[in-house]
Coordinates of C-alpha atoms in Angstrom, one line a residue:
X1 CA -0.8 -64.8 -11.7
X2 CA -2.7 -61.4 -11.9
X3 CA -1.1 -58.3 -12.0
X4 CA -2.2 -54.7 -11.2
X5 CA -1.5 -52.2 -13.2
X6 CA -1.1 -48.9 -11.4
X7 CA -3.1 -45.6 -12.3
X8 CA -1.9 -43.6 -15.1
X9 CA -3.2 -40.6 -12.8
X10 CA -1.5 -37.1 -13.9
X11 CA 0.4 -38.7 -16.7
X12 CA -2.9 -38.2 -18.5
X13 CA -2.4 -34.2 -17.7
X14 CA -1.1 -31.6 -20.0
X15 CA 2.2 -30.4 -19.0
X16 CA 1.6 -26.9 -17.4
X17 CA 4.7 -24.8 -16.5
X18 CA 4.2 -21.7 -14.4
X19 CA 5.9 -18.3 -15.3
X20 CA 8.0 -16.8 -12.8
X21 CA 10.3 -14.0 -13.1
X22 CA 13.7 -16.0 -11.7
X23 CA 15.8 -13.2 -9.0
X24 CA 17.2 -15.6 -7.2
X25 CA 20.7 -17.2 -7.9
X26 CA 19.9 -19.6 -10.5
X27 CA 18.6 -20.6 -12.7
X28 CA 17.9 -17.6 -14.4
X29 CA 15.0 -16.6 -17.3
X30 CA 16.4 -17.8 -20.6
X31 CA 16.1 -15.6 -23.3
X32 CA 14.2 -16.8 -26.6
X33 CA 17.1 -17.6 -28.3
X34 CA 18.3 -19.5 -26.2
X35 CA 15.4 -21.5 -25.9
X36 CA 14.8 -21.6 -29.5
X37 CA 18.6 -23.3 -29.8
X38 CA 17.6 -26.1 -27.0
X39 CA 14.4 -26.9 -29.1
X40 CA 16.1 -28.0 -31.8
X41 CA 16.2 -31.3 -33.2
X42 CA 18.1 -34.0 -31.7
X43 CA 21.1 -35.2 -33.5
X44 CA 23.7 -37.7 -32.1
X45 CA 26.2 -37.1 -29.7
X46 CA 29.1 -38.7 -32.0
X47 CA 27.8 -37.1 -35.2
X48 CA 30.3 -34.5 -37.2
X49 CA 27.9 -31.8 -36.7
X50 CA 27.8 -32.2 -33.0
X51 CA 31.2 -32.5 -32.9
X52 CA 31.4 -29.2 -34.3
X53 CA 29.1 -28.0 -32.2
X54 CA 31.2 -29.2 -29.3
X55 CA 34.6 -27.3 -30.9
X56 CA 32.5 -23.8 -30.9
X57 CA 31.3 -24.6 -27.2
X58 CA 35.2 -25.0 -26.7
X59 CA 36.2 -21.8 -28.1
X60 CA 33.2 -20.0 -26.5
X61 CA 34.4 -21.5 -23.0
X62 CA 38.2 -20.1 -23.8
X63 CA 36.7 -16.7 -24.8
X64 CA 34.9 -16.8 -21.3
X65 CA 37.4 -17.8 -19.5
X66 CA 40.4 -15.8 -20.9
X67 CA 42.1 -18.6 -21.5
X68 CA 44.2 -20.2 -24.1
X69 CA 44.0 -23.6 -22.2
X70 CA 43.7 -26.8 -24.8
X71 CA 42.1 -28.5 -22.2
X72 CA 38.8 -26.6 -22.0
X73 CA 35.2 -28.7 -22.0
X74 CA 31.8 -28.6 -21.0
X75 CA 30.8 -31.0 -18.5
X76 CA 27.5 -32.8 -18.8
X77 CA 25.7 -32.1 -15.4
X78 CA 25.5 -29.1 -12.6
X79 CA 28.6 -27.0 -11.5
X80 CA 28.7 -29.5 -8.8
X81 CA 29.7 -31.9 -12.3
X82 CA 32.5 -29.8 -12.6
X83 CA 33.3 -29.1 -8.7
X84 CA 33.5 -32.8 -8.5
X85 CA 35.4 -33.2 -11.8
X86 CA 38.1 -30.7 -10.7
X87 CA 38.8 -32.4 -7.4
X88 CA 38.8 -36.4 -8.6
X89 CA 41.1 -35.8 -11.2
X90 CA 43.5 -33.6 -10.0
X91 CA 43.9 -35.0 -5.9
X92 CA 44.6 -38.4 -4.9
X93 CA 44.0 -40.5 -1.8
X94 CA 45.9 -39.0 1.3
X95 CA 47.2 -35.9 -0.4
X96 CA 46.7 -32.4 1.4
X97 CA 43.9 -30.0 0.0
X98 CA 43.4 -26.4 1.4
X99 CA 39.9 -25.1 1.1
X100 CA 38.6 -21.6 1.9
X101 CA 35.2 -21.8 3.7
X102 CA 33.5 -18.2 3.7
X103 CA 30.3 -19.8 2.3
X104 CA 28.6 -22.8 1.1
X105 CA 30.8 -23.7 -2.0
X106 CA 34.1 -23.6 0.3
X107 CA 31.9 -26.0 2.7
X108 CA 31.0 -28.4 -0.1
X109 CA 34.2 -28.7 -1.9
X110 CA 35.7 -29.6 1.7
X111 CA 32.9 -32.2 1.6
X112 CA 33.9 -33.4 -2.1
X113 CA 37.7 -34.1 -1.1
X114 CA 36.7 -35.3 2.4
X115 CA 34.7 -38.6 0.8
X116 CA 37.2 -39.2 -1.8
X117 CA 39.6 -39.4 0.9
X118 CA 42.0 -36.0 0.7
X119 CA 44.0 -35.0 3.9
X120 CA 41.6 -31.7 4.0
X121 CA 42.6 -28.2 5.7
X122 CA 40.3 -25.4 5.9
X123 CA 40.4 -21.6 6.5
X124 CA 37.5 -20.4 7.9
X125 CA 35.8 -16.8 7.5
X126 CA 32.5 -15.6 8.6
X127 CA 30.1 -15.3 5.6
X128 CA 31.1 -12.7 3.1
X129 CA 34.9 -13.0 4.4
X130 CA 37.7 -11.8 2.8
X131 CA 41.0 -14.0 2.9
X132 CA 44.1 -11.6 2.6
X133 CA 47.1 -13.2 0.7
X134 CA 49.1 -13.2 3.4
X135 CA 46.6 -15.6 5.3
X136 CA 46.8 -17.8 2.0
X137 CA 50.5 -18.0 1.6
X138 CA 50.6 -19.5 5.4
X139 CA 48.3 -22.0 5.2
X140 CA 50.3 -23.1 1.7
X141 CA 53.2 -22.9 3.4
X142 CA 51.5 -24.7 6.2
X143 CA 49.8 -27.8 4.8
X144 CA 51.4 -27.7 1.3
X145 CA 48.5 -28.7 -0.4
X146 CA 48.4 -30.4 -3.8
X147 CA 45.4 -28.1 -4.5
X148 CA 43.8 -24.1 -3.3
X149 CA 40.4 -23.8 -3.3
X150 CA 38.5 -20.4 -3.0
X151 CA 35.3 -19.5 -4.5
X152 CA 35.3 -16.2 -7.0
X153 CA 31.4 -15.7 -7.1
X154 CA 30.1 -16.6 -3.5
X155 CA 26.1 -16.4 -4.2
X156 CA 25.0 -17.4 -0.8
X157 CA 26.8 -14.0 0.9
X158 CA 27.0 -11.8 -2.5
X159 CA 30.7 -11.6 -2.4
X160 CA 33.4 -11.3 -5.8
X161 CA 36.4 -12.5 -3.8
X162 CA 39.7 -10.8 -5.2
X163 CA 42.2 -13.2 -6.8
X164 CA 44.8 -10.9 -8.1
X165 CA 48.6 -12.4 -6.9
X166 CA 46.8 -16.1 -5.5
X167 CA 47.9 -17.7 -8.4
X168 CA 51.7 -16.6 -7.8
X169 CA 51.5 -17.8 -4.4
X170 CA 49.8 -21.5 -5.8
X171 CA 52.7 -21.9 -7.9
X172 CA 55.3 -20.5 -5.8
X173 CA 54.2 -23.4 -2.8
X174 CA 53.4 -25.8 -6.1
X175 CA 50.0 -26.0 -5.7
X176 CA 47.0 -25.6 -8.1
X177 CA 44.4 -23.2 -7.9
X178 CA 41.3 -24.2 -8.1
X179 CA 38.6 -21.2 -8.8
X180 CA 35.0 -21.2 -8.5
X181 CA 32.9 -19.2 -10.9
X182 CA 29.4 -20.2 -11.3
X183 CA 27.6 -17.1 -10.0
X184 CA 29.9 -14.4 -11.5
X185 CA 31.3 -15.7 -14.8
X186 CA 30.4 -13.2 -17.5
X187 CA 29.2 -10.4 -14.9
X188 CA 32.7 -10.3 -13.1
X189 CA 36.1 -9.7 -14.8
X190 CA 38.5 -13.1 -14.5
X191 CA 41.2 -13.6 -16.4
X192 CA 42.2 -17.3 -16.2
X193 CA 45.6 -16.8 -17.9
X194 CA 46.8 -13.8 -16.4
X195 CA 45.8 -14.6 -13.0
X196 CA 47.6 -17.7 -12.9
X197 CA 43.8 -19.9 -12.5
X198 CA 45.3 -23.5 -13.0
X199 CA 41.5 -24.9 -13.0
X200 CA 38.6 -22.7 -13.3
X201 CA 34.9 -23.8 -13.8
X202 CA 31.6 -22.1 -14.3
X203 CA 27.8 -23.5 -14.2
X204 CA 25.1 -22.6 -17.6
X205 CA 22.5 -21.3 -15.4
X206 CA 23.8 -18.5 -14.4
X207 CA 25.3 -14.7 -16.1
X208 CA 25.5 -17.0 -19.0
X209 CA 21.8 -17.5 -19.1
X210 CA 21.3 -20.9 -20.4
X211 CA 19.5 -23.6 -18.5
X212 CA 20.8 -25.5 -16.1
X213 CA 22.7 -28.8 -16.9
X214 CA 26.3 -27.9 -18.5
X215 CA 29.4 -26.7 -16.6
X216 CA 32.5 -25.3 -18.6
X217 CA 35.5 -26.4 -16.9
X218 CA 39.0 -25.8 -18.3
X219 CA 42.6 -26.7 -17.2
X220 CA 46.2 -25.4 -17.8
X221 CA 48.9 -27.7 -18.6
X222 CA 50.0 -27.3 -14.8
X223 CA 46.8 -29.0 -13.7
X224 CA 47.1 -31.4 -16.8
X225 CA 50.3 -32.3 -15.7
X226 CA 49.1 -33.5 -12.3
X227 CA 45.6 -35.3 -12.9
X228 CA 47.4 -37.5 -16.1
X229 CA 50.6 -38.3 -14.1
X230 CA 48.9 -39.7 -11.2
X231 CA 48.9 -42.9 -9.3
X232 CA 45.6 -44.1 -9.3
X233 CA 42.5 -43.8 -11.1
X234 CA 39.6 -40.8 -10.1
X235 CA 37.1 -42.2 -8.0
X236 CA 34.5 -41.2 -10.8
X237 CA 34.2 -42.9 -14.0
X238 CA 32.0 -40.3 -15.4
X239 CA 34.2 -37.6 -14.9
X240 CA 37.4 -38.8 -15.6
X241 CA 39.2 -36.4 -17.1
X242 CA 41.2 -39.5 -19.3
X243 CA 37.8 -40.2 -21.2
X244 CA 36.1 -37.0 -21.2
X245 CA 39.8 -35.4 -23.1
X246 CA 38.9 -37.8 -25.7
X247 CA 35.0 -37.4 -26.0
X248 CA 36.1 -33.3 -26.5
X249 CA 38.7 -34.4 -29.2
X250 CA 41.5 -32.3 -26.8
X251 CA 43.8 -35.5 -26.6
X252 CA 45.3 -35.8 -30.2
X253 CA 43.9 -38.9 -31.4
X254 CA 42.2 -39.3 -34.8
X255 CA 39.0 -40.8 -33.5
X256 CA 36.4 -39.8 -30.4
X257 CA 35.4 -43.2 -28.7
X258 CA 32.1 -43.1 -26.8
X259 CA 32.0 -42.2 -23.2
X260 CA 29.1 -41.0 -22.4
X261 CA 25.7 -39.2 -24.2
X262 CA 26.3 -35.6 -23.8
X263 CA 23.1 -33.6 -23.1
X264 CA 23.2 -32.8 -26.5
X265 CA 20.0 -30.0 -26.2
X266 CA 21.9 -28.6 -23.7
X267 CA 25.0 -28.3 -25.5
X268 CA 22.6 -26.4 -28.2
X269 CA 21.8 -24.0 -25.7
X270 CA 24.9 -23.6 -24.3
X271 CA 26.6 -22.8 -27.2
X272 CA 23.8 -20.3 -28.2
X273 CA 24.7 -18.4 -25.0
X274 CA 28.4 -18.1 -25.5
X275 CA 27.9 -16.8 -29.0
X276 CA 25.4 -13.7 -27.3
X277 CA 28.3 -13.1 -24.8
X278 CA 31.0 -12.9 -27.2
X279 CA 28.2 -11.0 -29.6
X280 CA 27.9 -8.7 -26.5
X281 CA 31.7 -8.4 -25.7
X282 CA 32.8 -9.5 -22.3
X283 CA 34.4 -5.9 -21.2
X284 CA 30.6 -4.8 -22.0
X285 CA 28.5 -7.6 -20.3
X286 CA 30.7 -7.1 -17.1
X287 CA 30.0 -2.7 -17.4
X288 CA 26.2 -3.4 -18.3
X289 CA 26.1 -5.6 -14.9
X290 CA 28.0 -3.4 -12.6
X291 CA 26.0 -0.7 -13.6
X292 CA 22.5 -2.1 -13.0
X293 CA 23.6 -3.7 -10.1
X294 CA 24.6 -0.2 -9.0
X295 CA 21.4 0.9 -9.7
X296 CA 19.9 -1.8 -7.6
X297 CA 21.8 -1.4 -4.8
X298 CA 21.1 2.7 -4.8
X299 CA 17.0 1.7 -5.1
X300 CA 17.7 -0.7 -2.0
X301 CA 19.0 1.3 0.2
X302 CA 17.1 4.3 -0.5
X303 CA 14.3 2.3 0.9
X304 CA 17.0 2.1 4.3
X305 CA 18.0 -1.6 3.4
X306 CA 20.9 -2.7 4.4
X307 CA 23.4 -4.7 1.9
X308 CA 25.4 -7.5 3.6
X309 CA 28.0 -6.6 1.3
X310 CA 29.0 -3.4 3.2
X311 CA 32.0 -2.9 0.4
X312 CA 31.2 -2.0 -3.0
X313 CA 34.3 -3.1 -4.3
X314 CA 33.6 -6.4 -3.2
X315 CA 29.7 -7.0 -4.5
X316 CA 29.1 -9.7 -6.8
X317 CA 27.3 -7.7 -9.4
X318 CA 25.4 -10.9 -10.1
X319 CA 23.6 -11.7 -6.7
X320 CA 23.0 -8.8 -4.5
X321 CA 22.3 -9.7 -1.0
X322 CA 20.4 -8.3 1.5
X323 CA 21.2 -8.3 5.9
X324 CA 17.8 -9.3 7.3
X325 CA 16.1 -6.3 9.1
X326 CA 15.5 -7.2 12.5
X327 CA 11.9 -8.6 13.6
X328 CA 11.3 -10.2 10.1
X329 CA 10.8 -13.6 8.7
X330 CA 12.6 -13.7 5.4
X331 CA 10.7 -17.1 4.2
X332 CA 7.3 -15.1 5.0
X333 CA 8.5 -12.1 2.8
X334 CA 9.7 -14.7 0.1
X335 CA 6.3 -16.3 0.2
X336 CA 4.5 -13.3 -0.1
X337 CA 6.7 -12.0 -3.5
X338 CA 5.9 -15.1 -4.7
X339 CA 2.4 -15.7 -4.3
X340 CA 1.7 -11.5 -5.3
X341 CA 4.2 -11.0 -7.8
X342 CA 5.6 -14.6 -9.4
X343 CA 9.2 -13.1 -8.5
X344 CA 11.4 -15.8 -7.0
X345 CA 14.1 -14.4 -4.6
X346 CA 15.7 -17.0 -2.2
X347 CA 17.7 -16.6 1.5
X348 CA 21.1 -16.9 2.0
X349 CA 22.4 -20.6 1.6
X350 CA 24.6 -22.5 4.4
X351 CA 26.0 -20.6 6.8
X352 CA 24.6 -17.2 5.7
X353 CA 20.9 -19.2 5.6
X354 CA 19.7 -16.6 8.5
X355 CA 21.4 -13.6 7.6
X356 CA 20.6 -12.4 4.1
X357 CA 18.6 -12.3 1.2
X358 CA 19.8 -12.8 -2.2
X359 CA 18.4 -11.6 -5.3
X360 CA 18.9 -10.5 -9.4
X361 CA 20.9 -13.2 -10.2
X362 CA 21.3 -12.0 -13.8
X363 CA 21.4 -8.4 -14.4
X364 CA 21.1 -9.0 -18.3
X365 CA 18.2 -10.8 -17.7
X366 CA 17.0 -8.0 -15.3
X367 CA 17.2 -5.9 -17.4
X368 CA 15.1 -7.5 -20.4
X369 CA 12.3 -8.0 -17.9
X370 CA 12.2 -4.8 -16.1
X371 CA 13.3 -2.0 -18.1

């Protein structure tokens, strides 16, 4: 029988790769550095040096994270990687889950435990809502839920939700707390350990200025306690916590088996971007992105823009957003910046979609580019 062979077409095309000056929430520009450490040469996934590679990653997470937690990784994939990762491993079929919703990260981790089958309660805030402790501590006391969601960095309204006291409340109704930080890790001060953050994750993409593709995710012995004493196994084989312990040598035993081949470029470049942040100092990365953001947010509304954010102390100095002045079309605008000026800057995402703008994801990268 004849076969056709189909046309080779754009294959045949040199790879060509626009630049674009990256504003929006992630990814972000990645500095040379970093880029040199991803283009290095491969090496295995089980080989010594990438073990050791994976123990700096690991200490660099820690550093970040203000933590002491043994149980720190990097997880091979998106934050979504780790959103997912936190959730199967630490709920069960049936059990109760409280979720705050005051943007798109709230909605999706309701979605998460909602298909693996969790008994999910939500608190619901407009966009850029704040929850008061008080509010929390009656829906614990309400649905005693085996896990607390609520999102630290919310990019789609520009928020930097306190946390202060949540985690006494978690442990006072035995719950985890589960903490979202991929858009303000590194531009936001969080203390894992002092706060009382039983699970905490972050994406690469973002402050941390690596590319997209790993998510440091770390647990406390609280959290470890309920995802290796459980019933049944997660729903995920990739991301169960049982295997992925091991590939991270954080279980005890002499040898790492294979699980799984770790982006191991990625894990070059991620480990290159924790070693500028602790080069940098984390007291001075979040100072050098309040105060451009406050610069940024001065220029803005000098120009009679309105920030969504209305409260300064609540501004996520890693994604300011912008209220929509009336009579505009924002994807218009975002077309224009684009086309004239190779700036990316996105809309608001979920429920904010038709109320803001966000942009300057990165304030260290901002300020490489523009000053």
């Amino acid at each position: 029988m004849q076969r056709t062979l189909f046309r080779r077409g754009c294959m045949l095309r040199p790879l060509e790769v626009p630049f674009r000056y990256l504003f929006g929430p992630g990814p972000s520009n990645v500095p040379p550095r970093v880029l040199a450490a991803g283009g290095r040469g491969i090496i295995g996934h089980l080989h010594p040096e990438m073990y050791e590679i994976m123990n700096d990653i690991k200490k660099g997470i820690q550093y970040a994270f203000q933590t002491q937690n043994n149980m720190t990784i990097a997880m091979s994939g998106s934050g979504h990687a780790a959103m997912e990762c936190a959730v199967f491993n630490t709920v069960e079929l049936g059990e109760s889950v409280l979720v705050a919703v005051n943007g798109i990260w709230g909605e999706r981790v309701a979605e998460i435990a909602e298909r693996m089958g969790a008994n999910v309660h939500i608190m619901v805030k407009a966009p850029g809502g704040v929850f008061s402790n008080g509010e929390i501590e009656k829906a614990l006391a309400k649905h005693k839920p085996v896990l607390f969601f609520l999102t630290h960095g919310e990019s789609s309204a520009g928020l930097a939700h306190p946390v202060d006291g949540i985690g006494d409340l978690c442990r006072k109704h035995n719950t985890l707390f589960l903490v979202d930080t991929v858009a303000s890790l590194g531009a936001s001060p969080i203390f894992m350990d002092q706060q009382n953050i039983d699970i905490l994750y972050t994406g690469s993409q973002k402050a941390l200025n690596a590319p997209p593709g790993t998510a440091p995710i770390s647990f406390n012995e609280r959290a470890c306690q309920k995802m290796f004493n459980r019933k049944t196994k997660p729903v995920s084989y990739l991301f169960d916590m049982a295997h992925l312990s091991n590939y991270w040598g954080n279980d005890g035993q002499p040898a790492r088996l294979y699980h799984h081949t770790g982006p191991v470029s990625g894990f070059f470049s991620l480990r290159e971007s924790l070693a500028i942040l602790a080069e940098k100092g984390l007291e001075e990365s979040w100072r050098h992105h309040k105060e451009v953001a406050g610069y940024l947010w001065k220029g803005l509304e000098d120009m009679g823009l309105k920030l969504f954010i209305q409260n300064k102390d609540l501004r996520l100095p890693s994604v300011t957003t912008i209220a929509i002045p009336e009579g505009y079309n924002w994807r218009e605008m975002l077309q224009y910046i684009m086309k004239h000026h190779n700036m990316e800057m996105t809309g608001g995402l979920g429920p904010s979609t038709a109320n803001c703008l966000c942009i300057t994801t990165n304030m260290n990268m901002f300020i490489n580019h523009c000053i």
